Amino acid sequence: MPRMKPVYAIVGIVGAGAMGRGIAQIAAQAGSIVKLFDTQPGAVSKARDAIFTQWDKLRDKGRMDAMQVEAQKGRLLVEDSMGQLSDCNLVIEAIVERLDVKKALFTELEGIVGAATVLATNTSSLSVTAIAAGLKRPRQFAGYHFFNPVPLMKVVEVIAGLKTDHAVCADLAAFARQMGHTPVQAQDTPGFIVNHAGRGYGTEALRIVSEGVADFATIDRILRDQIGFKLGPFELMDLTALDVSHPVMESIYHQYYEEPRYRPSVITAQRLAAGIVGKKAGEGFYHYANGVAQIPPEPAVPQVDEMPPVWVSPRAARRVELLRLLKTLGASIETAPAPSPAALTLVAPLGFDITTVSVVERLDPARTIGIDMLVDDAATKRRVLATNPATRSDMRDAAHALFARDGKPVSVIRDSGGFVSQRVVATIINIAADICQQRICSPKDLETAVTLGLGYPIGPLAMGDRYGPTNVLEVLFNMQTVYGDPRYRPSPWLRRRGAIGLSLLHEEE
Ligand code: NAI
């Protein structure tokens, strides 16, 4: 039984699709009477049957008791006209994502419900302020953005439009908690928090592919094993499907007036046009056989009979750890100021490409290999090496075999400004810092929204602290030099906080 009286005794839901039925389920579970309405004949009863089946399953698994399920069923009402929502305290809209249709719906609803009723939209990409424009009571209108599947994705963004009364947002947040969800407060900006913060992962990974640095499967492996993402960006795009994710990328990019950080990729545009949208189509970045991704095997570790001595650049990131690792792997380490003519020369730049480093440090590019040391070796399940266009294949093979000696997987990628993890992590953190800079939400809510809404292993600010804010800044500064692209321009927030830590939750930030 619900522990306390719900904030809203009677909740109307318009639109009984995937989202509407999920919201209806958790609102009824919180103790509200729920009135479900949809214009499509049969949609509401179909939704009710689906929710009842969910509850029956939860009862059979012992997760809900029988009385509780019966009470919930009694609270879920299907309505065949919108007029029956007149006594609702809150009406949540989850209909088609079109501004004109949503505006017309809310105008109609204002004529049906009482003056105190709160109206909320589940829009994920439209402006809450724009939907509220023209309403008689915009103070009682807010965004209430849930994620799919609603009962499992336990975060909801509460969005204040320019005219929304903050008491309304506070009530919606309290009701979210009663439904077992964690509310986060967001300003009305494109993508709100989650869809905005999520721009870094896929877009930067696509950019890496577009440069020919590594293939989809290698990038997925690197980001899973080095950073701890549950799904690589291409696995994730296959699951979400490009007919959903590509339009989101385009919409946020255009809504921010072509801000280069959010620039989408021609790769997804082309694949979408071809219908290669992901798992549901059987063909995406991966091919699916009976719903199972066919993952290309990893290149084998090369057989190397004679291992060259190894020299490490004095400017290598985490040089002490790198030398310790080489010792553990049984390498013959050179300690002279310059490498001998036989030596494999190792560099470990942050944000710079291996070619530039070998030229600047006056190393022989044919023997120079880079290793990504952004992540402490002890904390990563994979090592990533990068060649430059002049690297000899015997040197590449020697480095690959050496770093695979203890059985840890090794990926060898082509040269680029920044390694895969450096680029993706720095981009995610930079976008997150910009969200803080724009005060779209508090740093604390940002971390909550990203971990619950995107399933990242840790929040982007904590990620920045884990890998070192100054390291992240170095990656971005150097990538900006390599690419001359404003998308890598560090956010002022990141520049300021770089020295003191990103996830400090000081009030003034
Ligand atoms: P859906 O297509 O599964 O369901 C929409 C339902 O609304 C349909 O049953 C349709 O008959 C009904 N409908 C359409 N126009 C209507 C009207 N004027 N009056 C009453 N009912 C109407 O869509 P889904 O996935 O449930 O999404 C609904 C809304 O939620 C969209 O605005 C979407 O942006 C938002 N949203 C969707 C998410 C998702 O992952 N699917 C995530 C977060 C938000």
mmCIF file of C-alpha atoms in Angstrom, residues 305-477:
data_model
loop_
_atom_site.group_PDB
_atom_site.id
_atom_site.type_symbol
_atom_site.label_atom_id
_atom_site.label_comp_id
_atom_site.label_asym_id
_atom_site.label_seq_id
_atom_site.Cartn_x
_atom_site.Cartn_y
_atom_site.Cartn_z
ATOM 1 C CA ASP A 305 60.791 -13.600 -31.839
ATOM 2 C CA GLU A 306 63.104 -10.782 -30.941
ATOM 3 C CA MET A 307 61.817 -7.982 -28.766
ATOM 4 C CA PRO A 308 63.611 -4.640 -29.247
ATOM 5 C CA PRO A 309 64.658 -2.549 -26.242
ATOM 6 C CA VAL A 310 62.166 0.134 -25.239
ATOM 7 C CA TRP A 311 62.767 3.826 -24.642
ATOM 8 C CA VAL A 312 60.093 6.044 -23.074
ATOM 9 C CA SER A 313 59.745 9.758 -23.803
ATOM 10 C CA PRO A 314 60.433 11.939 -20.764
ATOM 11 C CA ARG A 315 57.210 13.790 -21.611
ATOM 12 C CA ALA A 316 55.005 10.680 -21.487
ATOM 13 C CA ALA A 317 51.820 10.970 -19.412
ATOM 14 C CA ARG A 318 51.995 8.754 -16.270
ATOM 15 C CA ARG A 319 55.619 8.031 -17.132
ATOM 16 C CA VAL A 320 56.385 6.416 -13.783
ATOM 17 C CA GLU A 321 53.444 4.016 -14.139
ATOM 18 C CA LEU A 322 54.400 3.292 -17.728
ATOM 19 C CA LEU A 323 57.976 2.402 -16.765
ATOM 20 C CA ARG A 324 56.695 0.221 -13.938
ATOM 21 C CA LEU A 325 54.362 -1.545 -16.352
ATOM 22 C CA LEU A 326 57.172 -2.141 -18.848
ATOM 23 C CA LYS A 327 59.285 -3.620 -16.074
ATOM 24 C CA THR A 328 56.453 -5.943 -15.072
ATOM 25 C CA LEU A 329 56.081 -7.025 -18.675
ATOM 26 C CA GLY A 330 59.788 -7.888 -18.804
ATOM 27 C CA ALA A 331 60.835 -5.224 -21.312
ATOM 28 C CA SER A 332 64.444 -4.220 -21.690
ATOM 29 C CA ILE A 333 64.227 -0.529 -20.815
ATOM 30 C CA GLU A 334 66.706 2.042 -22.130
ATOM 31 C CA THR A 335 67.536 4.876 -19.742
ATOM 32 C CA ALA A 336 69.784 7.067 -21.902
ATOM 33 C CA PRO A 337 68.502 10.573 -22.778
ATOM 34 C CA ALA A 338 67.941 9.470 -26.392
ATOM 35 C CA PRO A 339 66.808 6.117 -27.807
ATOM 36 C CA SER A 340 69.373 3.740 -29.328
ATOM 37 C CA PRO A 341 68.977 3.046 -33.079
ATOM 38 C CA ALA A 342 67.282 -0.288 -32.301
ATOM 39 C CA ALA A 343 64.828 0.983 -29.712
ATOM 40 C CA LEU A 344 61.074 0.991 -29.886
ATOM 41 C CA THR A 345 60.275 4.538 -28.789
ATOM 42 C CA LEU A 346 57.170 5.053 -26.745
ATOM 43 C CA VAL A 347 55.268 8.271 -26.348
ATOM 44 C CA ALA A 348 52.118 8.856 -24.310
ATOM 45 C CA PRO A 349 50.543 12.145 -25.358
ATOM 46 C CA LEU A 350 47.288 13.684 -24.177
ATOM 47 C CA GLY A 351 45.353 15.083 -27.122
ATOM 48 C CA PHE A 352 48.270 15.246 -29.530
ATOM 49 C CA ASP A 353 48.787 12.826 -32.400
ATOM 50 C CA ILE A 354 51.812 10.514 -32.534
ATOM 51 C CA THR A 355 53.156 12.114 -35.710
ATOM 52 C CA THR A 356 53.299 15.577 -34.153
ATOM 53 C CA VAL A 357 54.883 14.232 -30.978
ATOM 54 C CA SER A 358 57.596 12.327 -32.830
ATOM 55 C CA VAL A 359 58.431 15.402 -34.911
ATOM 56 C CA VAL A 360 58.410 17.807 -31.943
ATOM 57 C CA GLU A 361 60.446 15.444 -29.748
ATOM 58 C CA ARG A 362 62.796 14.665 -32.677
ATOM 59 C CA LEU A 363 62.126 10.931 -32.512
ATOM 60 C CA ASP A 364 62.328 8.544 -35.440
ATOM 61 C CA PRO A 365 58.641 8.216 -36.475
ATOM 62 C CA ALA A 366 59.318 4.767 -37.974
ATOM 63 C CA ARG A 367 59.990 3.412 -34.467
ATOM 64 C CA THR A 368 57.533 5.569 -32.541
ATOM 65 C CA ILE A 369 54.342 4.164 -31.046
ATOM 66 C CA GLY A 370 51.892 5.897 -28.735
ATOM 67 C CA ILE A 371 50.121 4.411 -25.732
ATOM 68 C CA ASP A 372 47.052 5.910 -24.090
ATOM 69 C CA MET A 373 47.922 6.585 -20.456
ATOM 70 C CA LEU A 374 44.906 8.763 -19.592
ATOM 71 C CA VAL A 375 43.570 5.839 -17.574
ATOM 72 C CA ASP A 376 45.816 4.218 -14.992
ATOM 73 C CA ASP A 377 46.876 0.811 -16.323
ATOM 74 C CA ALA A 378 45.682 -0.904 -13.144
ATOM 75 C CA ALA A 379 42.183 0.546 -13.746
ATOM 76 C CA THR A 380 41.809 -0.496 -17.370
ATOM 77 C CA LYS A 381 40.979 -3.848 -18.915
ATOM 78 C CA ARG A 382 42.543 -2.921 -22.258
ATOM 79 C CA ARG A 383 45.627 -1.133 -23.511
ATOM 80 C CA VAL A 384 45.424 1.071 -26.569
ATOM 81 C CA LEU A 385 48.371 1.767 -28.844
ATOM 82 C CA ALA A 386 48.524 4.104 -31.840
ATOM 83 C CA THR A 387 50.831 4.055 -34.806
ATOM 84 C CA ASN A 388 51.695 6.985 -37.054
ATOM 85 C CA PRO A 389 51.763 6.739 -40.858
ATOM 86 C CA ALA A 390 55.527 6.032 -40.804
ATOM 87 C CA THR A 391 55.566 3.375 -38.051
ATOM 88 C CA ARG A 392 57.303 0.172 -39.216
ATOM 89 C CA SER A 393 55.202 -2.976 -38.969
ATOM 90 C CA ASP A 394 57.901 -4.796 -36.940
ATOM 91 C CA MET A 395 57.784 -2.006 -34.348
ATOM 92 C CA ARG A 396 53.977 -2.088 -34.293
ATOM 93 C CA ASP A 397 53.984 -5.869 -33.850
ATOM 94 C CA ALA A 398 56.662 -5.688 -31.147
ATOM 95 C CA ALA A 399 54.683 -3.120 -29.161
ATOM 96 C CA HIS A 400 51.463 -5.108 -29.575
ATOM 97 C CA ALA A 401 53.110 -8.356 -28.419
ATOM 98 C CA LEU A 402 54.918 -6.662 -25.525
ATOM 99 C CA PHE A 403 51.823 -5.013 -24.072
ATOM 100 C CA ALA A 404 49.806 -8.232 -24.497
ATOM 101 C CA ARG A 405 52.363 -10.330 -22.571
ATOM 102 C CA ASP A 406 50.284 -10.501 -19.388
ATOM 103 C CA GLY A 407 47.109 -11.403 -21.302
ATOM 104 C CA LYS A 408 45.485 -7.962 -21.194
ATOM 105 C CA PRO A 409 43.809 -7.216 -24.539
ATOM 106 C CA VAL A 410 45.512 -4.651 -26.749
ATOM 107 C CA SER A 411 43.953 -2.536 -29.513
ATOM 108 C CA VAL A 412 46.147 -0.857 -32.104
ATOM 109 C CA ILE A 413 44.547 2.171 -33.722
ATOM 110 C CA ARG A 414 45.671 4.707 -36.319
ATOM 111 C CA ASP A 415 47.006 8.115 -35.475
ATOM 112 C CA SER A 416 44.633 10.888 -34.413
ATOM 113 C CA GLY A 417 44.640 13.905 -32.155
ATOM 114 C CA GLY A 418 43.877 12.093 -28.898
ATOM 115 C CA PHE A 419 43.224 8.390 -28.416
ATOM 116 C CA VAL A 420 39.668 6.989 -28.529
ATOM 117 C CA SER A 421 39.029 7.191 -24.771
ATOM 118 C CA GLN A 422 40.700 10.592 -24.448
ATOM 119 C CA ARG A 423 38.559 12.069 -27.195
ATOM 120 C CA VAL A 424 35.266 10.616 -26.031
ATOM 121 C CA VAL A 425 35.794 11.233 -22.321
ATOM 122 C CA ALA A 426 37.048 14.798 -22.856
ATOM 123 C CA THR A 427 34.072 15.556 -25.116
ATOM 124 C CA ILE A 428 31.563 14.182 -22.601
ATOM 125 C CA ILE A 429 33.157 16.145 -19.755
ATOM 126 C CA ASN A 430 33.373 19.328 -21.797
ATOM 127 C CA ILE A 431 29.699 19.201 -22.742
ATOM 128 C CA ALA A 432 28.804 18.468 -19.109
ATOM 129 C CA ALA A 433 30.892 21.452 -17.993
ATOM 130 C CA ASP A 434 29.041 23.620 -20.477
ATOM 131 C CA ILE A 435 25.713 22.432 -19.066
ATOM 132 C CA CYS A 436 26.950 23.625 -15.665
ATOM 133 C CA GLN A 437 28.217 26.863 -17.167
ATOM 134 C CA GLN A 438 24.782 27.560 -18.664
ATOM 135 C CA ARG A 439 23.211 26.662 -15.312
ATOM 136 C CA ILE A 440 20.809 24.290 -17.040
ATOM 137 C CA CYS A 441 20.868 22.274 -13.822
ATOM 138 C CA SER A 442 22.952 21.874 -10.693
ATOM 139 C CA PRO A 443 26.157 19.802 -10.946
ATOM 140 C CA LYS A 444 24.541 17.318 -8.561
ATOM 141 C CA ASP A 445 21.434 16.878 -10.734
ATOM 142 C CA LEU A 446 23.643 16.570 -13.796
ATOM 143 C CA GLU A 447 25.495 13.635 -12.251
ATOM 144 C CA THR A 448 22.226 11.990 -11.177
ATOM 145 C CA ALA A 449 20.564 12.517 -14.566
ATOM 146 C CA VAL A 450 23.495 11.081 -16.498
ATOM 147 C CA THR A 451 24.059 8.025 -14.343
ATOM 148 C CA LEU A 452 20.339 7.135 -14.190
ATOM 149 C CA GLY A 453 19.276 8.393 -17.622
ATOM 150 C CA LEU A 454 22.270 7.340 -19.691
ATOM 151 C CA GLY A 455 23.603 4.516 -17.533
ATOM 152 C CA TYR A 456 27.177 5.858 -17.537
ATOM 153 C CA PRO A 457 29.411 4.184 -14.960
ATOM 154 C CA ILE A 458 29.899 7.511 -13.155
ATOM 155 C CA GLY A 459 28.730 11.056 -13.722
ATOM 156 C CA PRO A 460 30.707 13.196 -16.187
ATOM 157 C CA LEU A 461 32.056 15.507 -13.488
ATOM 158 C CA ALA A 462 33.209 12.586 -11.348
ATOM 159 C CA MET A 463 34.711 11.161 -14.548
ATOM 160 C CA GLY A 464 36.660 14.392 -14.983
ATOM 161 C CA ASP A 465 37.993 14.126 -11.451
ATOM 162 C CA ARG A 466 38.859 10.449 -11.922
ATOM 163 C CA TYR A 467 41.019 11.088 -14.993
ATOM 164 C CA GLY A 468 42.273 14.466 -13.787
ATOM 165 C CA PRO A 469 40.681 17.778 -14.780
ATOM 166 C CA THR A 470 44.052 19.128 -15.917
ATOM 167 C CA ASN A 471 44.594 16.024 -18.080
ATOM 168 C CA VAL A 472 41.159 16.517 -19.641
ATOM 169 C CA LEU A 473 41.962 20.172 -20.284
ATOM 170 C CA GLU A 474 45.278 19.177 -21.828
ATOM 171 C CA VAL A 475 43.503 16.735 -24.166
ATOM 172 C CA LEU A 476 41.083 19.465 -25.257
ATOM 173 C CA PHE A 477 43.701 22.212 -25.681
#
